[in-house]
Amino acid sequence: MSASKDQFTMQDPRTQYPQPDFERQPQSAPGLAKDMTPKPDHGETSYKGFGRLAGRRALITGADSGIGRAVAIAFAREGADVALNYLPGEEADAREVIALVKEAGRTVVDLPGDISDEGFCMRLVNDAVDGLGGLDILVNVAGKQTYVEEIADLTTAQFEATFRTNVFAMFWLCKAAMPHLPPGATIINTTSIQSYQPSAGLLDYASTKAAITAFTHALAKQVINQGVRVNAVAPGPVWTPLQPSGGQPQDKIEKFGTEAPMKRPGQPAELAPVYVLLASQESSFVTGEVYGVTGGNHLP
Ligand code: NAD
Ligand code: MG
């Protein structure tokens, strides 16, 4: 994308971004955005903010790469200060995000660590609150996806790790965050089209995404009593390191996105505006909702 285009530039969405076939490009999990071909677009040169989150304080998990990075860039350019979580091994990606948030003139609180640990999740929320001076937005983006063809080969260790990362961490972070969130605050979870149309080889992952969807609906009904809204975003195929680092087999990476009517994967930059909307007061009557961004394979 050229520097002159932003998220408002009218163009044909089919040809806006790269289409398959892609190169095979195996990485070990969690993978790095900087090693992908083509490079994902997280809105680095395109996202234009208007102060829609002015003065808000947000904690974002999975913020080094993919959808989380796009959210971090967009939130900062909309005027939010951000605390960023990611795995320590992803520092090379995280450095780029930290620099972009600083360029936007916002405060960045760097909080790497493993959210599959309950104690770390509690520390993460406390450190974010300390570093930002409070918390208005919790965005749960981090996730684990490991493709396994047959149930016979799906280990208990993987099943548990996927649930700890995708579901338990969300529970721990929401629970720890709630006492800090003022009326008007928002929580945004990241589910998936897999919640509704599960793939055979994503038995554990798809199940976690269905759990995230139900958790979002239930928590929204509960915490609106404190003036807090809870919503989720359900992406379809998105070009991020999650996929070539074991989320899909390499033959599916070559064709990644072909199953969407748009015939291409989405880019992280195309997800960020929905997180901005759900975080901001513009969506004041929206809670317990799941917003699909799927390239045409709509939610039910
Ligand atoms: P990504 O690899 O860029 O982001 C996932 C991030 O999760 C990693 O960067 C890593 O920092 C974080 N993470 C994983 N395990 C962690 C742990 N134990 N502790 C702390 N952080 C951990 O990929 P992405 O596609 O942007 O994924 C973001 C979210 O979007 C995930 O929840 C994923 O399930 C969801 N999603 C992605 C797609 C897609 O096609 N890429 C589709 C639907 C939903
Ligand atoms: Mg990453």
mmCIF file of C-alpha atoms and ligand atoms in Angstrom:
data_model
loop_
_atom_site.group_PDB
_atom_site.id
_atom_site.type_symbol
_atom_site.label_atom_id
_atom_site.label_comp_id
_atom_site.label_asym_id
_atom_site.label_seq_id
_atom_site.Cartn_x
_atom_site.Cartn_y
_atom_site.Cartn_z
ATOM 1 C CA MET A 1 0.000 0.000 0.000
ATOM 2 C CA SER A 2 1.406 3.395 -0.942
ATOM 3 C CA ALA A 3 1.824 6.017 1.761
ATOM 4 C CA SER A 4 -0.822 8.224 0.145
ATOM 5 C CA LYS A 5 -3.619 5.721 0.775
ATOM 6 C CA ASP A 6 -5.410 5.402 4.089
ATOM 7 C CA GLN A 7 -8.258 3.215 5.344
ATOM 8 C CA PHE A 8 -10.776 5.585 3.723
ATOM 9 C CA THR A 9 -9.385 5.490 0.168
ATOM 10 C CA MET A 10 -12.051 3.962 -2.097
ATOM 11 C CA GLN A 11 -10.813 0.948 -4.040
ATOM 12 C CA ASP A 12 -11.778 -2.585 -5.148
ATOM 13 C CA PRO A 13 -11.497 -4.769 -2.017
ATOM 14 C CA ARG A 14 -10.677 -7.865 -4.086
ATOM 15 C CA THR A 15 -7.442 -6.391 -5.377
ATOM 16 C CA GLN A 16 -6.643 -4.168 -2.406
ATOM 17 C CA TYR A 17 -4.246 -6.771 -0.996
ATOM 18 C CA PRO A 18 -2.190 -9.805 -2.124
ATOM 19 C CA GLN A 19 -4.040 -12.849 -3.395
ATOM 20 C CA PRO A 20 -2.957 -16.532 -3.416
ATOM 21 C CA ASP A 21 -0.841 -18.390 -4.408
ATOM 22 C CA PHE A 22 1.614 -17.696 -1.588
ATOM 23 C CA GLU A 23 5.038 -19.213 -0.925
ATOM 24 C CA ARG A 24 5.421 -21.997 1.588
ATOM 25 C CA GLN A 25 7.084 -20.380 4.614
ATOM 26 C CA PRO A 26 7.258 -22.583 7.682
ATOM 27 C CA GLN A 27 8.179 -20.927 10.982
ATOM 28 C CA SER A 28 8.121 -22.342 14.487
ATOM 29 C CA ALA A 29 5.328 -21.007 16.731
ATOM 30 C CA PRO A 30 4.570 -18.238 17.580
ATOM 31 C CA GLY A 31 6.326 -16.999 14.405
ATOM 32 C CA LEU A 32 7.345 -13.476 13.457
ATOM 33 C CA ALA A 33 5.569 -11.034 11.148
ATOM 34 C CA LYS A 34 8.949 -9.701 9.996
ATOM 35 C CA ASP A 35 9.773 -13.093 8.434
ATOM 36 C CA MET A 36 6.571 -13.367 6.348
ATOM 37 C CA THR A 37 6.317 -13.055 2.557
ATOM 38 C CA PRO A 38 4.491 -10.929 1.564
ATOM 39 C CA LYS A 39 4.742 -8.705 4.636
ATOM 40 C CA PRO A 40 1.418 -8.335 6.426
ATOM 41 C CA ASP A 41 -0.122 -4.859 6.459
ATOM 42 C CA HIS A 42 -0.810 -3.734 10.028
ATOM 43 C CA GLY A 43 -1.675 -0.198 8.943
ATOM 44 C CA GLU A 44 1.846 1.106 9.516
ATOM 45 C CA THR A 45 1.663 3.510 6.560
ATOM 46 C CA SER A 46 -2.109 3.719 6.125
ATOM 47 C CA TYR A 47 -4.029 3.970 9.394
ATOM 48 C CA LYS A 48 -5.231 7.515 9.992
ATOM 49 C CA GLY A 49 -6.620 8.388 13.442
ATOM 50 C CA PHE A 50 -9.079 11.082 14.501
ATOM 51 C CA GLY A 51 -8.927 11.054 18.298
ATOM 52 C CA ARG A 52 -11.731 8.497 18.622
ATOM 53 C CA LEU A 53 -10.037 7.020 21.728
ATOM 54 C CA ALA A 54 -8.493 10.211 23.086
ATOM 55 C CA GLY A 55 -7.061 9.697 26.572
ATOM 56 C CA ARG A 56 -8.161 6.038 26.857
ATOM 57 C CA ARG A 57 -5.865 3.476 28.452
ATOM 58 C CA ALA A 58 -5.790 0.038 26.794
ATOM 59 C CA LEU A 59 -4.179 -3.326 27.503
ATOM 60 C CA ILE A 60 -3.704 -5.394 24.337
ATOM 61 C CA THR A 61 -2.476 -9.007 24.291
ATOM 62 C CA GLY A 62 -0.781 -10.492 21.223
ATOM 63 C CA ALA A 63 0.218 -6.928 20.390
ATOM 64 C CA ASP A 64 3.540 -7.656 18.655
ATOM 65 C CA SER A 65 2.170 -8.980 15.374
ATOM 66 C CA GLY A 66 -0.945 -9.636 13.337
ATOM 67 C CA ILE A 67 -4.294 -8.343 14.509
ATOM 68 C CA GLY A 68 -2.926 -7.198 17.890
ATOM 69 C CA ARG A 69 -0.257 -5.058 16.246
ATOM 70 C CA ALA A 70 -2.838 -3.459 13.936
ATOM 71 C CA VAL A 71 -5.022 -2.720 16.992
ATOM 72 C CA ALA A 72 -2.069 -1.196 18.873
ATOM 73 C CA ILE A 73 -1.179 1.101 15.954
ATOM 74 C CA ALA A 74 -4.800 2.155 15.417
ATOM 75 C CA PHE A 75 -5.498 2.750 19.122
ATOM 76 C CA ALA A 76 -2.363 4.867 19.508
ATOM 77 C CA ARG A 77 -3.221 6.953 16.443
ATOM 78 C CA GLU A 78 -6.752 7.397 17.857
ATOM 79 C CA GLY A 79 -5.192 8.899 20.998
ATOM 80 C CA ALA A 80 -4.986 5.945 23.411
ATOM 81 C CA ASP A 81 -2.053 5.000 25.640
ATOM 82 C CA VAL A 82 -1.357 1.283 25.363
ATOM 83 C CA ALA A 83 0.148 -1.567 27.357
ATOM 84 C CA LEU A 84 1.434 -4.315 25.093
ATOM 85 C CA ASN A 85 1.713 -8.015 25.924
ATOM 86 C CA TYR A 86 3.372 -10.687 23.797
ATOM 87 C CA LEU A 87 5.719 -13.634 24.311
ATOM 88 C CA PRO A 88 9.348 -12.748 25.168
ATOM 89 C CA GLY A 89 10.556 -14.568 22.014
ATOM 90 C CA GLU A 90 8.672 -12.065 19.868
ATOM 91 C CA GLU A 91 10.653 -9.032 20.940
ATOM 92 C CA ALA A 92 11.910 -8.334 17.402
ATOM 93 C CA ASP A 93 8.310 -7.786 16.249
ATOM 94 C CA ALA A 94 7.342 -5.950 19.439
ATOM 95 C CA ARG A 95 10.174 -3.394 19.028
ATOM 96 C CA GLU A 96 8.589 -2.214 15.755
ATOM 97 C CA VAL A 97 5.194 -1.735 17.438
ATOM 98 C CA ILE A 98 6.682 0.116 20.398
ATOM 99 C CA ALA A 99 8.435 2.515 17.998
ATOM 100 C CA LEU A 100 5.195 3.155 16.089
ATOM 101 C CA VAL A 101 3.214 3.887 19.269
ATOM 102 C CA LYS A 102 5.907 6.336 20.364
ATOM 103 C CA GLU A 103 5.833 7.956 16.912
ATOM 104 C CA ALA A 104 2.104 8.493 17.438
ATOM 105 C CA GLY A 105 3.019 10.457 20.567
ATOM 106 C CA ARG A 106 1.410 8.037 23.013
ATOM 107 C CA THR A 107 2.636 6.257 26.140
ATOM 108 C CA VAL A 108 3.597 2.626 25.685
ATOM 109 C CA VAL A 109 3.984 0.144 28.544
ATOM 110 C CA ASP A 110 5.942 -2.932 27.493
ATOM 111 C CA LEU A 111 4.761 -6.101 29.327
ATOM 112 C CA PRO A 112 6.010 -9.332 27.715
ATOM 113 C CA GLY A 113 5.132 -12.664 29.324
ATOM 114 C CA ASP A 114 3.177 -15.899 29.051
ATOM 115 C CA ILE A 115 -0.568 -15.490 29.613
ATOM 116 C CA SER A 116 -1.133 -19.233 29.967
ATOM 117 C CA ASP A 117 -0.021 -18.657 33.596
ATOM 118 C CA GLU A 118 -2.696 -17.293 35.961
ATOM 119 C CA GLY A 119 -0.209 -15.490 38.212
ATOM 120 C CA PHE A 120 1.285 -13.704 35.205
ATOM 121 C CA CYS A 121 -2.190 -12.593 34.024
ATOM 122 C CA MET A 122 -2.864 -10.978 37.393
ATOM 123 C CA ARG A 123 0.512 -9.221 37.341
ATOM 124 C CA LEU A 124 -0.084 -8.138 33.740
ATOM 125 C CA VAL A 125 -3.301 -6.321 34.611
ATOM 126 C CA ASN A 126 -1.769 -4.731 37.715
ATOM 127 C CA ASP A 127 1.331 -3.603 35.803
ATOM 128 C CA ALA A 128 -0.824 -2.184 32.995
ATOM 129 C CA VAL A 129 -2.936 -0.255 35.535
ATOM 130 C CA ASP A 130 0.223 1.056 37.256
ATOM 131 C CA GLY A 131 1.944 1.971 33.990
ATOM 132 C CA LEU A 132 -1.075 3.624 32.358
ATOM 133 C CA GLY A 133 -2.601 5.152 35.492
ATOM 134 C CA GLY A 134 -5.785 3.097 35.093
ATOM 135 C CA LEU A 135 -7.519 0.926 32.529
ATOM 136 C CA ASP A 136 -10.440 1.661 30.170
ATOM 137 C CA ILE A 137 -10.078 -1.010 27.480
ATOM 138 C CA LEU A 138 -9.005 -4.674 27.606
ATOM 139 C CA VAL A 139 -8.376 -6.270 24.207
ATOM 140 C CA ASN A 140 -7.780 -10.027 24.249
ATOM 141 C CA VAL A 141 -6.099 -10.861 20.956
ATOM 142 C CA ALA A 142 -3.400 -13.419 21.858
ATOM 143 C CA GLY A 143 -4.162 -16.928 20.672
ATOM 144 C CA LYS A 144 -2.691 -20.335 19.934
ATOM 145 C CA GLN A 145 -3.622 -22.371 16.837
ATOM 146 C CA THR A 146 -1.934 -25.654 15.945
ATOM 147 C CA TYR A 147 -3.350 -27.733 13.095
ATOM 148 C CA VAL A 148 -3.621 -31.493 13.787
ATOM 149 C CA GLU A 149 -5.309 -33.650 11.155
ATOM 150 C CA GLU A 150 -6.642 -36.453 13.373
ATOM 151 C CA ILE A 151 -7.894 -36.684 16.947
ATOM 152 C CA ALA A 152 -5.564 -39.674 17.518
ATOM 153 C CA ASP A 153 -2.599 -37.296 17.152
ATOM 154 C CA LEU A 154 -4.033 -34.446 19.243
ATOM 155 C CA THR A 155 -2.251 -34.611 22.599
ATOM 156 C CA THR A 156 -3.683 -33.670 25.962
ATOM 157 C CA ALA A 157 -0.766 -31.251 26.316
ATOM 158 C CA GLN A 158 -1.753 -29.380 23.150
ATOM 159 C CA PHE A 159 -5.465 -29.457 23.985
ATOM 160 C CA GLU A 160 -4.730 -27.985 27.403
ATOM 161 C CA ALA A 161 -2.239 -25.379 26.132
ATOM 162 C CA THR A 162 -4.729 -24.143 23.527
ATOM 163 C CA PHE A 163 -7.463 -23.797 26.150
ATOM 164 C CA ARG A 164 -5.121 -22.129 28.663
ATOM 165 C CA THR A 165 -3.949 -19.544 26.110
ATOM 166 C CA ASN A 166 -7.236 -18.842 24.347
ATOM 167 C CA VAL A 167 -9.871 -19.327 27.067
ATOM 168 C CA PHE A 168 -8.368 -19.450 30.565
ATOM 169 C CA ALA A 169 -6.168 -16.385 29.987
ATOM 170 C CA MET A 170 -9.179 -14.404 28.742
ATOM 171 C CA PHE A 171 -11.058 -15.423 31.905
ATOM 172 C CA TRP A 172 -8.131 -14.513 34.186
ATOM 173 C CA LEU A 173 -7.530 -11.164 32.441
ATOM 174 C CA CYS A 174 -11.210 -10.167 32.432
ATOM 175 C CA LYS A 175 -11.535 -11.148 36.096
ATOM 176 C CA ALA A 176 -8.439 -9.177 37.090
ATOM 177 C CA ALA A 177 -9.415 -6.174 34.964
ATOM 178 C CA MET A 178 -13.041 -5.783 36.087
ATOM 179 C CA PRO A 179 -12.337 -4.081 39.450
ATOM 180 C CA HIS A 180 -10.322 -1.424 37.585
ATOM 181 C CA LEU A 181 -12.765 -0.694 34.739
ATOM 182 C CA PRO A 182 -14.930 2.438 35.063
ATOM 183 C CA PRO A 183 -18.399 2.802 33.501
ATOM 184 C CA GLY A 184 -17.865 3.337 29.754
ATOM 185 C CA ALA A 185 -14.976 0.877 29.684
ATOM 186 C CA THR A 186 -14.984 -1.934 27.131
ATOM 187 C CA ILE A 187 -13.652 -5.454 26.747
ATOM 188 C CA ILE A 188 -13.063 -6.855 23.265
ATOM 189 C CA ASN A 189 -12.353 -10.554 22.775
ATOM 190 C CA THR A 190 -11.112 -12.241 19.614
ATOM 191 C CA THR A 191 -13.132 -15.220 18.529
ATOM 192 C CA SER A 192 -13.150 -16.611 14.959
ATOM 193 C CA ILE A 193 -15.314 -17.825 12.134
ATOM 194 C CA GLN A 194 -14.062 -21.183 13.505
ATOM 195 C CA SER A 195 -16.552 -20.682 16.345
ATOM 196 C CA TYR A 196 -19.346 -21.233 13.798
ATOM 197 C CA GLN A 197 -17.727 -23.175 10.927
ATOM 198 C CA PRO A 198 -15.024 -25.329 12.546
ATOM 199 C CA SER A 199 -12.339 -26.950 10.378
ATOM 200 C CA ALA A 200 -11.661 -30.672 10.877
ATOM 201 C CA GLY A 201 -7.998 -30.091 11.712
ATOM 202 C CA LEU A 202 -8.668 -27.377 14.308
ATOM 203 C CA LEU A 203 -10.598 -29.443 16.864
ATOM 204 C CA ASP A 204 -9.088 -27.833 19.960
ATOM 205 C CA TYR A 205 -8.745 -24.331 18.499
ATOM 206 C CA ALA A 206 -12.297 -24.169 17.110
ATOM 207 C CA SER A 207 -13.635 -25.357 20.470
ATOM 208 C CA THR A 208 -11.806 -22.542 22.263
ATOM 209 C CA LYS A 209 -13.276 -20.024 19.848
ATOM 210 C CA ALA A 210 -16.818 -21.306 20.518
ATOM 211 C CA ALA A 211 -16.047 -20.913 24.232
ATOM 212 C CA ILE A 212 -14.856 -17.329 23.664
ATOM 213 C CA THR A 213 -18.095 -16.506 21.833
ATOM 214 C CA ALA A 214 -20.273 -17.882 24.665
ATOM 215 C CA PHE A 215 -18.083 -16.223 27.321
ATOM 216 C CA THR A 216 -18.482 -12.871 25.533
ATOM 217 C CA HIS A 217 -22.281 -13.166 25.409
ATOM 218 C CA ALA A 218 -22.497 -14.164 29.100
ATOM 219 C CA LEU A 219 -19.979 -11.661 30.498
ATOM 220 C CA ALA A 220 -21.669 -8.837 28.574
ATOM 221 C CA LYS A 221 -24.989 -9.570 30.320
ATOM 222 C CA GLN A 222 -23.236 -9.639 33.686
ATOM 223 C CA VAL A 223 -21.002 -6.560 33.634
ATOM 224 C CA ILE A 224 -23.360 -4.127 31.921
ATOM 225 C CA ASN A 225 -24.552 -3.709 35.514
ATOM 226 C CA GLN A 226 -21.243 -1.876 36.050
ATOM 227 C CA GLY A 227 -21.532 0.059 32.766
ATOM 228 C CA VAL A 228 -18.920 -2.090 31.007
ATOM 229 C CA ARG A 229 -19.553 -3.381 27.475
ATOM 230 C CA VAL A 230 -18.117 -6.672 26.164
ATOM 231 C CA ASN A 231 -17.962 -7.624 22.485
ATOM 232 C CA ALA A 232 -15.967 -9.917 20.228
ATOM 233 C CA VAL A 233 -14.514 -9.782 16.736
ATOM 234 C CA ALA A 234 -14.700 -12.926 14.577
ATOM 235 C CA PRO A 235 -12.074 -12.811 11.820
ATOM 236 C CA GLY A 236 -12.016 -15.082 8.793
ATOM 237 C CA PRO A 237 -8.599 -15.906 7.248
ATOM 238 C CA VAL A 238 -6.060 -13.187 8.090
ATOM 239 C CA TRP A 239 -2.445 -13.012 6.895
ATOM 240 C CA THR A 240 -0.501 -13.298 10.185
ATOM 241 C CA PRO A 241 2.320 -15.466 11.627
ATOM 242 C CA LEU A 242 -0.276 -17.605 13.445
ATOM 243 C CA GLN A 243 -0.974 -19.452 10.184
ATOM 244 C CA PRO A 244 2.475 -20.393 8.728
ATOM 245 C CA SER A 245 3.827 -21.217 12.228
ATOM 246 C CA GLY A 246 1.687 -24.359 12.560
ATOM 247 C CA GLY A 247 -1.823 -22.880 12.385
ATOM 248 C CA GLN A 248 -2.215 -24.425 8.932
ATOM 249 C CA PRO A 249 -0.248 -27.031 6.986
ATOM 250 C CA GLN A 250 2.011 -25.448 4.350
ATOM 251 C CA ASP A 251 -0.139 -26.610 1.398
ATOM 252 C CA LYS A 252 -3.015 -24.589 2.868
ATOM 253 C CA ILE A 253 -0.725 -21.548 3.266
ATOM 254 C CA GLU A 254 -0.191 -21.585 -0.502
ATOM 255 C CA LYS A 255 -3.947 -21.258 -1.032
ATOM 256 C CA PHE A 256 -4.685 -19.237 2.114
ATOM 257 C CA GLY A 257 -7.832 -17.152 1.677
ATOM 258 C CA THR A 258 -9.150 -18.852 -1.483
ATOM 259 C CA GLU A 259 -12.174 -20.192 0.405
ATOM 260 C CA ALA A 260 -13.424 -16.673 1.150
ATOM 261 C CA PRO A 261 -15.692 -15.119 -1.516
ATOM 262 C CA MET A 262 -13.126 -12.290 -1.601
ATOM 263 C CA LYS A 263 -10.576 -14.933 -2.797
ATOM 264 C CA ARG A 264 -7.802 -13.585 -0.591
ATOM 265 C CA PRO A 265 -6.906 -13.421 3.106
ATOM 266 C CA GLY A 266 -7.672 -10.312 5.081
ATOM 267 C CA GLN A 267 -4.827 -8.162 6.356
ATOM 268 C CA PRO A 268 -4.522 -7.169 10.034
ATOM 269 C CA ALA A 269 -5.092 -3.528 9.030
ATOM 270 C CA GLU A 270 -8.601 -4.492 7.878
ATOM 271 C CA LEU A 271 -9.519 -5.690 11.382
ATOM 272 C CA ALA A 272 -8.332 -2.672 13.376
ATOM 273 C CA PRO A 273 -11.224 -0.294 12.541
ATOM 274 C CA VAL A 274 -13.718 -2.750 14.044
ATOM 275 C CA TYR A 275 -11.763 -2.919 17.313
ATOM 276 C CA VAL A 276 -11.641 0.894 17.350
ATOM 277 C CA LEU A 277 -15.414 1.085 16.867
ATOM 278 C CA LEU A 278 -16.113 -1.455 19.618
ATOM 279 C CA ALA A 279 -13.678 0.287 22.002
ATOM 280 C CA SER A 280 -15.062 3.770 21.456
ATOM 281 C CA GLN A 281 -18.219 5.395 22.801
ATOM 282 C CA GLU A 282 -19.601 5.384 19.232
ATOM 283 C CA SER A 283 -20.737 1.788 19.866
ATOM 284 C CA SER A 284 -22.490 2.719 23.138
ATOM 285 C CA PHE A 285 -25.569 0.477 22.521
ATOM 286 C CA VAL A 286 -23.519 -2.513 21.296
ATOM 287 C CA THR A 287 -22.731 -5.206 23.853
ATOM 288 C CA GLY A 288 -22.672 -9.012 23.826
ATOM 289 C CA GLU A 289 -22.172 -8.817 20.062
ATOM 290 C CA VAL A 290 -19.871 -10.687 17.691
ATOM 291 C CA TYR A 291 -18.683 -8.694 14.666
ATOM 292 C CA GLY A 292 -17.580 -10.780 11.663
ATOM 293 C CA VAL A 293 -14.716 -9.670 9.404
ATOM 294 C CA THR A 294 -14.552 -12.644 7.086
ATOM 295 C CA GLY A 295 -14.156 -11.665 3.433
ATOM 296 C CA GLY A 296 -17.661 -12.979 2.787
ATOM 297 C CA ASN A 297 -17.961 -16.264 4.691
ATOM 298 C CA HIS A 298 -20.399 -14.545 7.013
ATOM 299 C CA LEU A 299 -21.376 -15.540 10.532
ATOM 300 C CA PRO A 300 -24.678 -17.435 10.900
HETATM 301 P P1 NAD B 1 -0.381 -13.591 15.584
HETATM 302 O O1 NAD B 1 0.472 -14.779 15.644
HETATM 303 O O2 NAD B 1 0.170 -12.368 14.980
HETATM 304 O O3 NAD B 1 -0.885 -13.195 17.035
HETATM 305 C C1 NAD B 1 -1.097 -14.125 18.049
HETATM 306 C C2 NAD B 1 -0.295 -13.645 19.241
HETATM 307 O O4 NAD B 1 -0.663 -14.443 20.386
HETATM 308 C C3 NAD B 1 1.205 -13.821 19.117
HETATM 309 O O5 NAD B 1 1.807 -12.713 18.525
HETATM 310 C C4 NAD B 1 1.627 -13.974 20.562
HETATM 311 O O6 NAD B 1 2.136 -12.754 21.059
HETATM 312 C C5 NAD B 1 0.346 -14.251 21.308
HETATM 313 N N1 NAD B 1 0.466 -15.435 22.166
HETATM 314 C C6 NAD B 1 0.330 -16.739 21.829
HETATM 315 N N2 NAD B 1 0.523 -17.505 22.915
HETATM 316 C C7 NAD B 1 0.761 -16.667 23.957
HETATM 317 C C8 NAD B 1 1.026 -16.859 25.338
HETATM 318 N N3 NAD B 1 1.048 -18.069 25.879
HETATM 319 N N4 NAD B 1 1.271 -15.758 26.095
HETATM 320 C C9 NAD B 1 1.243 -14.516 25.572
HETATM 321 N N5 NAD B 1 0.962 -14.282 24.269
HETATM 322 C C10 NAD B 1 0.732 -15.338 23.484
HETATM 323 O O7 NAD B 1 -1.716 -14.033 14.849
HETATM 324 P P2 NAD B 1 -3.160 -13.355 14.675
HETATM 325 O O8 NAD B 1 -3.771 -14.093 13.573
HETATM 326 O O9 NAD B 1 -3.080 -11.898 14.639
HETATM 327 O O10 NAD B 1 -3.912 -13.840 15.979
HETATM 328 C C11 NAD B 1 -4.592 -12.957 16.819
HETATM 329 C C12 NAD B 1 -5.948 -13.536 17.193
HETATM 330 O O11 NAD B 1 -6.766 -13.606 16.048
HETATM 331 C C13 NAD B 1 -5.892 -14.938 17.794
HETATM 332 O O12 NAD B 1 -6.769 -15.001 18.909
HETATM 333 C C14 NAD B 1 -6.425 -15.779 16.666
HETATM 334 O O13 NAD B 1 -7.043 -16.956 17.158
HETATM 335 C C15 NAD B 1 -7.414 -14.847 16.043
HETATM 336 N N6 NAD B 1 -7.805 -15.197 14.692
HETATM 337 C C16 NAD B 1 -6.879 -15.212 13.686
HETATM 338 C C17 NAD B 1 -7.277 -15.589 12.417
HETATM 339 C C18 NAD B 1 -6.290 -15.653 11.270
HETATM 340 O O14 NAD B 1 -6.641 -16.171 10.215
HETATM 341 N N7 NAD B 1 -5.084 -15.154 11.427
HETATM 342 C C19 NAD B 1 -8.604 -15.918 12.171
HETATM 343 C C20 NAD B 1 -9.522 -15.865 13.201
HETATM 344 C C21 NAD B 1 -9.103 -15.510 14.467
HETATM 345 MG MG MG B 2 3.523 -12.530 17.256
#
